[in-house]
Amino acid sequence: MEEKFAHPELRTPENLVYKRTDLLVDCPLSYCPGCGHGVVHRMLMEVLEEKDIASKTIGVNPVGCSVLAYDFMNIDMLGAAHGRAPALATAIKRLWPDRYVFTYQGDGDLAAIGTAETIHACNRGENFTIIFINNGIYGMTGGQMAPTTLPGMRSSTSPYGRDIDIMGHPLKITELIAQLPGTYYVTRQSVQTPAAVRKTKKALRKAFDLQDEKKGISFVEVVSNCNSGWKMTPVQSNTWMEENMFPAYPLGDIKVNGELVK
Amino acid sequence: MAKIKGDIVVNIERCKGCEVCLAACPFTCIAMSEEVNSKGYHFAMKVNDDCTGCSNCALVCPDGVITVYRAKVTVA
Ligand SMILES: Cc1ncc(C[n+]2csc(CCOP(=O)(O)OP(=O)(O)O)c2C)c(N)n1
Ligand code: SF4
Ligand code: SF4
Ligand code: SF4
Ligand SMILES: [Mg+2]
């Protein structure tokens, strides 16, 4: 195909300003077109590359769409049973305190089946990073309702919308764990715009920097889209997320240096 | 006069046609192709000469398929 507006003369190593990091394996990601998981993977790998800690980092992948994260992140990874990533990460960090350790978990993994592991790891003040991808749904298994599903939100198991009277309230687990003394840094970000992506990267950087201080859990929630589960185009899903998810899950820091942000 | 000029290279075979990069470009430089790649996706392509190499499109691309170049060029 002829590229009409191409400028091959500009494509030199000195002029290179952005390319996919080599810490992402050179293979197609398994995610649906437009899914935020891919952006978070890339920002995470960029942070490890910039800190030059890839060989000293161990990740724990969840069960969920990102179960295959070990295929995409070119670092040491272990797969946990569904929801148990914080327990496995606890063992890894305690056995290898000089390693950087993180879990990467969806909302079904972290806030449903793994609620106990999440809360206790946070309460114990383990020294690893939790990356929490909240798309308000069980993406991998076909879009079932999750604890994080919004009131009135349709899913395959709440086809008429989540009815609070019958199905209970959404669980704001991030606000909940921020109350625990073992969490040191808790923030909520997103990745649907360039500015949001830059902020998420900064938050991830801070979370890994804090592992050196050994003051407890650094927790980065990323409110993300699941356009397949939400039955929308990727662009529609990002707008829907801004209009509906952000009011319920407001972006910004929740706890900094062990203090709740007022 | 010196001017900042940018260029992007889209990995066409890896593009999933999600269109997320379109809205991220401040200069509407990107549109979707008429053709499709081997997976059947329309792919992102540059459609004007206004790119400054700001990298916004590359940052939001879920599949990380955009490479960005930027240079100062002299124009008459
Ligand atoms: C013990 C166990 N129970 C249930 C499942 C089925 N299962 C697989 S992924 C998943 C939920 C994934 O949702 P989430 O963590 O939000 O990840 P997403 O796919 O949305 O990123 C469930 C219930 C399983 N694999 N193992
Ligand atoms: S099902 Fe949802 S979370 Fe899973 S890859 Fe597709 S869009 Fe992403
Ligand atoms: S680098 Fe910036 S100006 Fe160029 S196409 Fe991408 S978003 Fe548009
Ligand atoms: S954001 Fe990436 S995958 Fe989506 S259309 Fe643009 S280049 Fe293709
Ligand atoms: Mg989910």
GROMACS .gro file of N, CA and C in nm, chain A residues 85-222:
model
  414
   85ALA      N    1  -0.374  -1.413   4.389
   85ALA     CA    2  -0.249  -1.345   4.354
   85ALA      C    3  -0.184  -1.274   4.474
   86PRO      N    4  -0.259  -1.206   4.559
   86PRO     CA    5  -0.191  -1.138   4.671
   86PRO      C    6  -0.127  -1.235   4.770
   87ALA      N    7  -0.184  -1.355   4.783
   87ALA     CA    8  -0.124  -1.455   4.872
   87ALA      C    9   0.008  -1.506   4.813
   88LEU      N   10   0.006  -1.532   4.682
   88LEU     CA   11   0.128  -1.578   4.615
   88LEU      C   12   0.235  -1.468   4.616
   89ALA      N   13   0.192  -1.345   4.591
   89ALA     CA   14   0.287  -1.233   4.591
   89ALA      C   15   0.347  -1.213   4.730
   90THR      N   16   0.269  -1.239   4.833
   90THR     CA   17   0.319  -1.230   4.971
   90THR      C   18   0.435  -1.328   4.990
   91ALA      N   19   0.414  -1.451   4.944
   91ALA     CA   20   0.518  -1.552   4.959
   91ALA      C   21   0.643  -1.512   4.881
   92ILE      N   22   0.624  -1.467   4.758
   92ILE     CA   23   0.739  -1.430   4.674
   92ILE      C   24   0.819  -1.317   4.739
   93LYS      N   25   0.748  -1.214   4.782
   93LYS     CA   26   0.818  -1.097   4.838
   93LYS      C   27   0.887  -1.132   4.970
   94ARG      N   28   0.825  -1.217   5.048
   94ARG     CA   29   0.888  -1.254   5.175
   94ARG      C   30   1.012  -1.341   5.154
   95LEU      N   31   1.006  -1.426   5.051
   95LEU     CA   32   1.122  -1.511   5.023
   95LEU      C   33   1.232  -1.435   4.952
   96TRP      N   34   1.193  -1.337   4.870
   96TRP     CA   35   1.289  -1.258   4.793
   96TRP      C   36   1.264  -1.109   4.817
   97PRO      N   37   1.298  -1.060   4.934
   97PRO     CA   38   1.263  -0.920   4.967
   97PRO      C   39   1.331  -0.817   4.877
   98ASP      N   40   1.438  -0.859   4.807
   98ASP     CA   41   1.507  -0.761   4.721
   98ASP      C   42   1.445  -0.754   4.581
   99ARG      N   43   1.343  -0.836   4.554
   99ARG     CA   44   1.278  -0.830   4.424
   99ARG      C   45   1.160  -0.733   4.428
  100TYR      N   46   1.132  -0.676   4.311
  100TYR     CA   47   1.009  -0.597   4.296
  100TYR      C   48   0.898  -0.695   4.257
  101VAL      N   49   0.788  -0.689   4.329
  101VAL     CA   50   0.681  -0.787   4.309
  101VAL      C   51   0.549  -0.713   4.284
  102PHE      N   52   0.474  -0.762   4.187
  102PHE     CA   53   0.341  -0.703   4.167
  102PHE      C   54   0.239  -0.810   4.134
  103THR      N   55   0.113  -0.779   4.162
  103THR     CA   56   0.003  -0.859   4.109
  103THR      C   57  -0.069  -0.773   4.008
  104TYR      N   58  -0.130  -0.839   3.910
  104TYR     CA   59  -0.208  -0.770   3.807
  104TYR      C   60  -0.342  -0.843   3.806
  105GLN      N   61  -0.450  -0.776   3.850
  105GLN     CA   62  -0.576  -0.847   3.873
  105GLN      C   63  -0.698  -0.770   3.822
  106GLY      N   64  -0.794  -0.842   3.771
  106GLY     CA   65  -0.922  -0.783   3.733
  106GLY      C   66  -1.014  -0.769   3.853
  107ASP      N   67  -1.129  -0.710   3.830
  107ASP     CA   68  -1.222  -0.687   3.942
  107ASP      C   69  -1.290  -0.815   3.989
  108GLY      N   70  -1.313  -0.908   3.897
  108GLY     CA   71  -1.369  -1.036   3.940
  108GLY      C   72  -1.267  -1.110   4.025
  109ASP      N   73  -1.143  -1.105   3.982
  109ASP     CA   74  -1.034  -1.173   4.053
  109ASP      C   75  -1.009  -1.109   4.190
  110LEU      N   76  -0.995  -0.976   4.190
  110LEU     CA   77  -0.952  -0.906   4.311
  110LEU      C   78  -1.067  -0.876   4.407
  111ALA      N   79  -1.186  -0.845   4.352
  111ALA     CA   80  -1.293  -0.795   4.440
  111ALA      C   81  -1.407  -0.895   4.456
  112ALA      N   82  -1.397  -1.012   4.393
  112ALA     CA   83  -1.501  -1.114   4.413
  112ALA      C   84  -1.435  -1.236   4.479
  113ILE      N   85  -1.383  -1.326   4.396
  113ILE     CA   86  -1.330  -1.451   4.453
  113ILE      C   87  -1.207  -1.426   4.542
  114GLY      N   88  -1.134  -1.317   4.515
  114GLY     CA   89  -1.011  -1.292   4.591
  114GLY      C   90  -1.022  -1.185   4.698
  115THR      N   91  -1.143  -1.150   4.737
  115THR     CA   92  -1.161  -1.041   4.834
  115THR      C   93  -1.081  -1.066   4.962
  116ALA      N   94  -1.086  -1.186   5.013
  116ALA     CA   95  -1.017  -1.214   5.140
  116ALA      C   96  -0.866  -1.195   5.124
  117GLU      N   97  -0.810  -1.251   5.016
  117GLU     CA   98  -0.665  -1.237   4.995
  117GLU      C   99  -0.625  -1.092   4.978
  118THR      N  100  -0.709  -1.017   4.906
  118THR     CA  101  -0.679  -0.875   4.884
  118THR      C  102  -0.675  -0.801   5.018
  119ILE      N  103  -0.782  -0.817   5.094
  119ILE     CA  104  -0.793  -0.741   5.219
  119ILE      C  105  -0.683  -0.780   5.318
  120HIS      N  106  -0.654  -0.908   5.329
  120HIS     CA  107  -0.553  -0.946   5.428
  120HIS      C  108  -0.412  -0.906   5.386
  121ALA      N  109  -0.381  -0.916   5.258
  121ALA     CA  110  -0.247  -0.871   5.214
  121ALA      C  111  -0.234  -0.721   5.239
  122CYS      N  112  -0.341  -0.646   5.210
  122CYS     CA  113  -0.338  -0.502   5.233
  122CYS      C  114  -0.328  -0.472   5.382
  123ASN      N  115  -0.401  -0.546   5.461
  123ASN     CA  116  -0.400  -0.520   5.605
  123ASN      C  117  -0.267  -0.559   5.670
  124ARG      N  118  -0.204  -0.663   5.616
  124ARG     CA  119  -0.074  -0.703   5.671
  124ARG      C  120   0.036  -0.604   5.633
  125GLY      N  121   0.009  -0.524   5.533
  125GLY     CA  122   0.109  -0.427   5.489
  125GLY      C  123   0.225  -0.491   5.416
  126GLU      N  124   0.193  -0.587   5.330
  126GLU     CA  125   0.299  -0.650   5.249
  126GLU      C  126   0.362  -0.544   5.159
  127ASN      N  127   0.487  -0.569   5.119
  127ASN     CA  128   0.558  -0.467   5.040
  127ASN      C  129   0.560  -0.497   4.892
  128PHE      N  130   0.442  -0.510   4.833
  128PHE     CA  131   0.438  -0.525   4.687
  128PHE      C  132   0.333  -0.433   4.629
  129THR      N  133   0.322  -0.435   4.497
  129THR     CA  134   0.229  -0.347   4.426
  129THR      C  135   0.113  -0.428   4.372
  130ILE      N  136  -0.007  -0.376   4.392
  130ILE     CA  137  -0.125  -0.440   4.334
  130ILE      C  138  -0.177  -0.350   4.222
  131ILE      N  139  -0.191  -0.408   4.104
  131ILE     CA  140  -0.248  -0.334   3.990
  131ILE      C  141  -0.384  -0.395   3.963
  132PHE      N  142  -0.486  -0.310   3.974
  132PHE     CA  143  -0.625  -0.357   3.976
  132PHE      C  144  -0.700  -0.299   3.856
  133ILE      N  145  -0.738  -0.384   3.762
  133ILE     CA  146  -0.806  -0.338   3.642
  133ILE      C  147  -0.957  -0.355   3.662
  134ASN      N  148  -1.023  -0.243   3.686
  134ASN     CA  149  -1.167  -0.246   3.716
  134ASN      C  150  -1.248  -0.210   3.592
  135ASN      N  151  -1.305  -0.313   3.528
  135ASN     CA  152  -1.393  -0.286   3.414
  135ASN      C  153  -1.538  -0.322   3.446
  136GLY      N  154  -1.566  -0.339   3.574
  136GLY     CA  155  -1.704  -0.354   3.620
  136GLY      C  156  -1.774  -0.480   3.573
  137ILE      N  157  -1.695  -0.582   3.539
  137ILE     CA  158  -1.757  -0.699   3.476
  137ILE      C  159  -1.658  -0.816   3.474
  138TYR      N  160  -1.708  -0.937   3.463
  138TYR     CA  161  -1.621  -1.052   3.436
  138TYR      C  162  -1.602  -1.057   3.286
  139GLY      N  163  -1.495  -0.998   3.237
  139GLY     CA  164  -1.475  -0.992   3.092
  139GLY      C  165  -1.456  -1.129   3.029
  140MET      N  166  -1.361  -1.205   3.085
  140MET     CA  167  -1.317  -1.329   3.020
  140MET      C  168  -1.428  -1.431   2.999
  141THR      N  169  -1.516  -1.441   3.097
  141THR     CA  170  -1.613  -1.551   3.095
  141THR      C  171  -1.744  -1.515   3.026
  142GLY      N  172  -1.753  -1.394   2.972
  142GLY     CA  173  -1.873  -1.360   2.896
  142GLY      C  174  -1.955  -1.248   2.955
  143GLY      N  175  -1.891  -1.161   3.034
  143GLY     CA  176  -1.960  -1.039   3.076
  143GLY      C  177  -2.062  -1.058   3.187
  144GLN      N  178  -2.033  -1.146   3.283
  144GLN     CA  179  -2.124  -1.159   3.397
  144GLN      C  180  -2.109  -1.042   3.494
  145MET      N  181  -2.209  -1.022   3.578
  145MET     CA  182  -2.205  -0.917   3.679
  145MET      C  183  -2.092  -0.945   3.778
  146ALA      N  184  -2.021  -0.840   3.815
  146ALA     CA  185  -1.915  -0.849   3.915
  146ALA      C  186  -1.958  -0.766   4.036
  147PRO      N  187  -1.887  -0.777   4.148
  147PRO     CA  188  -1.919  -0.690   4.262
  147PRO      C  189  -1.912  -0.542   4.223
  148THR      N  190  -1.828  -0.510   4.126
  148THR     CA  191  -1.805  -0.371   4.084
  148THR      C  192  -1.907  -0.320   3.981
  149THR      N  193  -1.994  -0.407   3.930
  149THR     CA  194  -2.094  -0.366   3.830
  149THR      C  195  -2.181  -0.252   3.887
  150LEU      N  196  -2.206  -0.150   3.806
  150LEU     CA  197  -2.277  -0.032   3.853
  150LEU      C  198  -2.427  -0.060   3.869
  151PRO      N  199  -2.495   0.016   3.956
  151PRO     CA  200  -2.641   0.004   3.965
  151PRO      C  201  -2.703   0.029   3.827
  152GLY      N  202  -2.793  -0.056   3.787
  152GLY     CA  203  -2.860  -0.038   3.658
  152GLY      C  204  -2.780  -0.088   3.539
  153MET      N  205  -2.655  -0.126   3.562
  153MET     CA  206  -2.570  -0.168   3.449
  153MET      C  207  -2.608  -0.308   3.404
  154ARG      N  208  -2.619  -0.322   3.272
  154ARG     CA  209  -2.653  -0.451   3.214
  154ARG      C  210  -2.530  -0.540   3.205
  155SER      N  211  -2.551  -0.666   3.234
  155SER     CA  212  -2.446  -0.766   3.212
  155SER      C  213  -2.518  -0.894   3.173
  156SER      N  214  -2.442  -0.998   3.141
  156SER     CA  215  -2.512  -1.119   3.094
  156SER      C  216  -2.591  -1.185   3.207
  157THR      N  217  -2.555  -1.156   3.332
  157THR     CA  218  -2.634  -1.211   3.443
  157THR      C  219  -2.722  -1.106   3.511
  158SER      N  220  -2.721  -0.985   3.459
  158SER     CA  221  -2.818  -0.883   3.503
  158SER      C  222  -2.870  -0.814   3.376
  159PRO      N  223  -2.940  -0.891   3.292
  159PRO     CA  224  -2.977  -0.840   3.159
  159PRO      C  225  -3.070  -0.719   3.164
  160TYR      N  226  -3.140  -0.700   3.276
  160TYR     CA  227  -3.228  -0.583   3.288
  160TYR      C  228  -3.161  -0.473   3.371
  161GLY      N  229  -3.035  -0.491   3.398
  161GLY     CA  230  -2.962  -0.393   3.477
  161GLY      C  231  -2.950  -0.441   3.621
  162ARG      N  232  -2.841  -0.402   3.688
  162ARG     CA  233  -2.820  -0.446   3.827
  162ARG      C  234  -2.923  -0.380   3.918
  163ASP      N  235  -3.002  -0.464   3.982
  163ASP     CA  236  -3.105  -0.416   4.074
  163ASP      C  237  -3.048  -0.424   4.216
  164ILE      N  238  -3.024  -0.307   4.274
  164ILE     CA  239  -2.959  -0.300   4.405
  164ILE      C  240  -3.036  -0.378   4.513
  165ASP      N  241  -3.172  -0.374   4.501
  165ASP     CA  242  -3.252  -0.442   4.603
  165ASP      C  243  -3.227  -0.592   4.605
  166ILE      N  244  -3.203  -0.647   4.487
  166ILE     CA  245  -3.184  -0.792   4.480
  166ILE      C  246  -3.036  -0.829   4.479
  167MET      N  247  -2.957  -0.749   4.407
  167MET     CA  248  -2.819  -0.790   4.380
  167MET      C  249  -2.715  -0.718   4.466
  168GLY      N  250  -2.762  -0.628   4.550
  168GLY     CA  251  -2.668  -0.560   4.639
  168GLY      C  252  -2.595  -0.445   4.571
  169HIS      N  253  -2.512  -0.380   4.650
  169HIS     CA  254  -2.443  -0.258   4.605
  169HIS      C  255  -2.309  -0.289   4.541
  170PRO      N  256  -2.262  -0.202   4.452
  170PRO     CA  257  -2.126  -0.217   4.399
  170PRO      C  258  -2.026  -0.208   4.515
  171LEU      N  259  -1.921  -0.285   4.506
  171LEU     CA  260  -1.819  -0.285   4.610
  171LEU      C  261  -1.704  -0.193   4.570
  172LYS      N  262  -1.686  -0.086   4.648
  172LYS     CA  263  -1.573   0.005   4.621
  172LYS      C  264  -1.455  -0.044   4.702
  173ILE      N  265  -1.394  -0.147   4.652
  173ILE     CA  266  -1.290  -0.213   4.732
  173ILE      C  267  -1.167  -0.124   4.750
  174THR      N  268  -1.145  -0.034   4.657
  174THR     CA  269  -1.026   0.052   4.667
  174THR      C  270  -1.039   0.148   4.784
  175GLU      N  271  -1.159   0.209   4.799
  175GLU     CA  272  -1.183   0.295   4.915
  175GLU      C  273  -1.172   0.213   5.043
  176LEU      N  274  -1.218   0.089   5.035
  176LEU     CA  275  -1.216   0.002   5.153
  176LEU      C  276  -1.073  -0.029   5.198
  177ILE      N  277  -0.989  -0.072   5.105
  177ILE     CA  278  -0.853  -0.109   5.146
  177ILE      C  279  -0.769   0.014   5.184
  178ALA      N  280  -0.812   0.132   5.133
  178ALA     CA  281  -0.739   0.255   5.170
  178ALA      C  282  -0.751   0.283   5.320
  179GLN      N  283  -0.857   0.231   5.381
  179GLN     CA  284  -0.878   0.250   5.525
  179GLN      C  285  -0.781   0.167   5.608
  180LEU      N  286  -0.722   0.065   5.548
  180LEU     CA  287  -0.641  -0.029   5.626
  180LEU      C  288  -0.501   0.028   5.651
  181PRO      N  289  -0.447   0.005   5.770
  181PRO     CA  290  -0.316   0.062   5.803
  181PRO      C  291  -0.202   0.008   5.716
  182GLY      N  292  -0.221  -0.108   5.654
  182GLY     CA  293  -0.113  -0.167   5.575
  182GLY      C  294  -0.099  -0.112   5.434
  183THR      N  295  -0.189  -0.024   5.392
  183THR     CA  296  -0.173   0.035   5.259
  183THR      C  297  -0.104   0.171   5.271
  184TYR      N  298  -0.010   0.197   5.184
  184TYR     CA  299   0.070   0.320   5.193
  184TYR      C  300   0.037   0.418   5.080
  185TYR      N  301   0.006   0.362   4.963
  185TYR     CA  302  -0.027   0.448   4.847
  185TYR      C  303  -0.142   0.382   4.774
  186VAL      N  304  -0.252   0.456   4.759
  186VAL     CA  305  -0.371   0.403   4.691
  186VAL      C  306  -0.420   0.509   4.592
  187THR      N  307  -0.431   0.471   4.467
  187THR     CA  308  -0.472   0.569   4.368
  187THR      C  309  -0.563   0.503   4.265
  188ARG      N  310  -0.646   0.587   4.198
  188ARG     CA  311  -0.733   0.534   4.093
  188ARG      C  312  -0.711   0.615   3.965
  189GLN      N  313  -0.679   0.547   3.857
  189GLN     CA  314  -0.644   0.612   3.732
  189GLN      C  315  -0.723   0.550   3.617
  190SER      N  316  -0.691   0.591   3.494
  190SER     CA  317  -0.758   0.536   3.376
  190SER      C  318  -0.662   0.548   3.257
  191VAL      N  319  -0.700   0.493   3.144
  191VAL     CA  320  -0.607   0.494   3.029
  191VAL      C  321  -0.675   0.527   2.895
  192GLN      N  322  -0.785   0.602   2.900
  192GLN     CA  323  -0.858   0.623   2.774
  192GLN      C  324  -0.812   0.747   2.696
  193THR      N  325  -0.734   0.835   2.757
  193THR     CA  326  -0.681   0.953   2.686
  193THR      C  327  -0.530   0.960   2.708
  194PRO      N  328  -0.460   1.035   2.622
  194PRO     CA  329  -0.314   1.046   2.642
  194PRO      C  330  -0.279   1.099   2.782
  195ALA      N  331  -0.353   1.199   2.830
  195ALA     CA  332  -0.322   1.255   2.963
  195ALA      C  333  -0.343   1.150   3.071
  196ALA      N  334  -0.450   1.073   3.058
  196ALA     CA  335  -0.479   0.969   3.157
  196ALA      C  336  -0.371   0.861   3.155
  197VAL      N  337  -0.326   0.826   3.036
  197VAL     CA  338  -0.221   0.723   3.024
  197VAL      C  339  -0.094   0.771   3.094
  198ARG      N  340  -0.059   0.899   3.072
  198ARG     CA  341   0.062   0.953   3.136
  198ARG      C  342   0.049   0.948   3.288
  199LYS      N  343  -0.070   0.980   3.339
  199LYS     CA  344  -0.091   0.977   3.485
  199LYS      C  345  -0.082   0.835   3.540
  200THR      N  346  -0.138   0.741   3.466
  200THR     CA  347  -0.130   0.602   3.511
  200THR      C  348   0.015   0.556   3.517
  201LYS      N  349   0.092   0.597   3.418
  201LYS     CA  350   0.234   0.558   3.419
  201LYS      C  351   0.306   0.618   3.541
  202LYS      N  352   0.276   0.745   3.570
  202LYS     CA  353   0.336   0.810   3.688
  202LYS      C  354   0.299   0.735   3.816
  203ALA      N  355   0.171   0.696   3.824
  203ALA     CA  356   0.124   0.625   3.943
  203ALA      C  357   0.196   0.490   3.957
  204LEU      N  358   0.213   0.421   3.844
  204LEU     CA  359   0.282   0.292   3.849
  204LEU      C  360   0.428   0.312   3.890
  205ARG      N  361   0.488   0.417   3.839
  205ARG     CA  362   0.627   0.447   3.875
  205ARG      C  363   0.639   0.469   4.025
  206LYS      N  364   0.548   0.549   4.078
  206LYS     CA  365   0.548   0.578   4.222
  206LYS      C  366   0.529   0.449   4.302
  207ALA      N  367   0.437   0.366   4.255
  207ALA     CA  368   0.409   0.240   4.326
  207ALA      C  369   0.534   0.153   4.335
  208PHE      N  370   0.609   0.145   4.226
  208PHE     CA  371   0.731   0.062   4.230
  208PHE      C  372   0.842   0.131   4.309
  209ASP      N  373   0.853   0.264   4.297
  209ASP     CA  374   0.952   0.336   4.378
  209ASP      C  375   0.930   0.309   4.526
  210LEU      N  376   0.802   0.304   4.565
  210LEU     CA  377   0.770   0.288   4.707
  210LEU      C  378   0.807   0.151   4.761
  211GLN      N  379   0.823   0.053   4.674
  211GLN     CA  380   0.863  -0.079   4.725
  211GLN      C  381   0.999  -0.072   4.795
  212ASP      N  382   1.083   0.025   4.755
  212ASP     CA  383   1.213   0.042   4.821
  212ASP      C  384   1.197   0.087   4.966
  213GLU      N  385   1.088   0.158   4.993
  213GLU     CA  386   1.070   0.212   5.128
  213GLU      C  387   1.011   0.111   5.226
  214LYS      N  388   0.956   0.002   5.172
  214LYS     CA  389   0.901  -0.105   5.256
  214LYS      C  390   0.800  -0.053   5.359
  215LYS      N  391   0.705   0.026   5.310
  215LYS     CA  392   0.607   0.082   5.404
  215LYS      C  393   0.468   0.024   5.385
  216GLY      N  394   0.457  -0.073   5.295
  216GLY     CA  395   0.327  -0.136   5.278
  216GLY      C  396   0.284  -0.143   5.133
  217ILE      N  397   0.161  -0.179   5.115
  217ILE     CA  398   0.107  -0.202   4.980
  217ILE      C  399   0.096  -0.071   4.902
  218SER      N  400   0.140  -0.074   4.776
  218SER     CA  401   0.105   0.035   4.684
  218SER      C  402   0.003  -0.022   4.586
  219PHE      N  403  -0.109   0.047   4.573
  219PHE     CA  404  -0.227  -0.008   4.506
  219PHE      C  405  -0.270   0.088   4.396
  220VAL      N  406  -0.266   0.043   4.273
  220VAL     CA  407  -0.305   0.127   4.160
  220VAL      C  408  -0.427   0.065   4.091
  221GLU      N  409  -0.543   0.128   4.109
  221GLU     CA  410  -0.660   0.084   4.034
  221GLU      C  411  -0.662   0.158   3.901
  222VAL      N  412  -0.695   0.086   3.794
  222VAL     CA  413  -0.718   0.151   3.665
  222VAL      C  414  -0.861   0.119   3.624
   0.00000   0.00000   0.00000
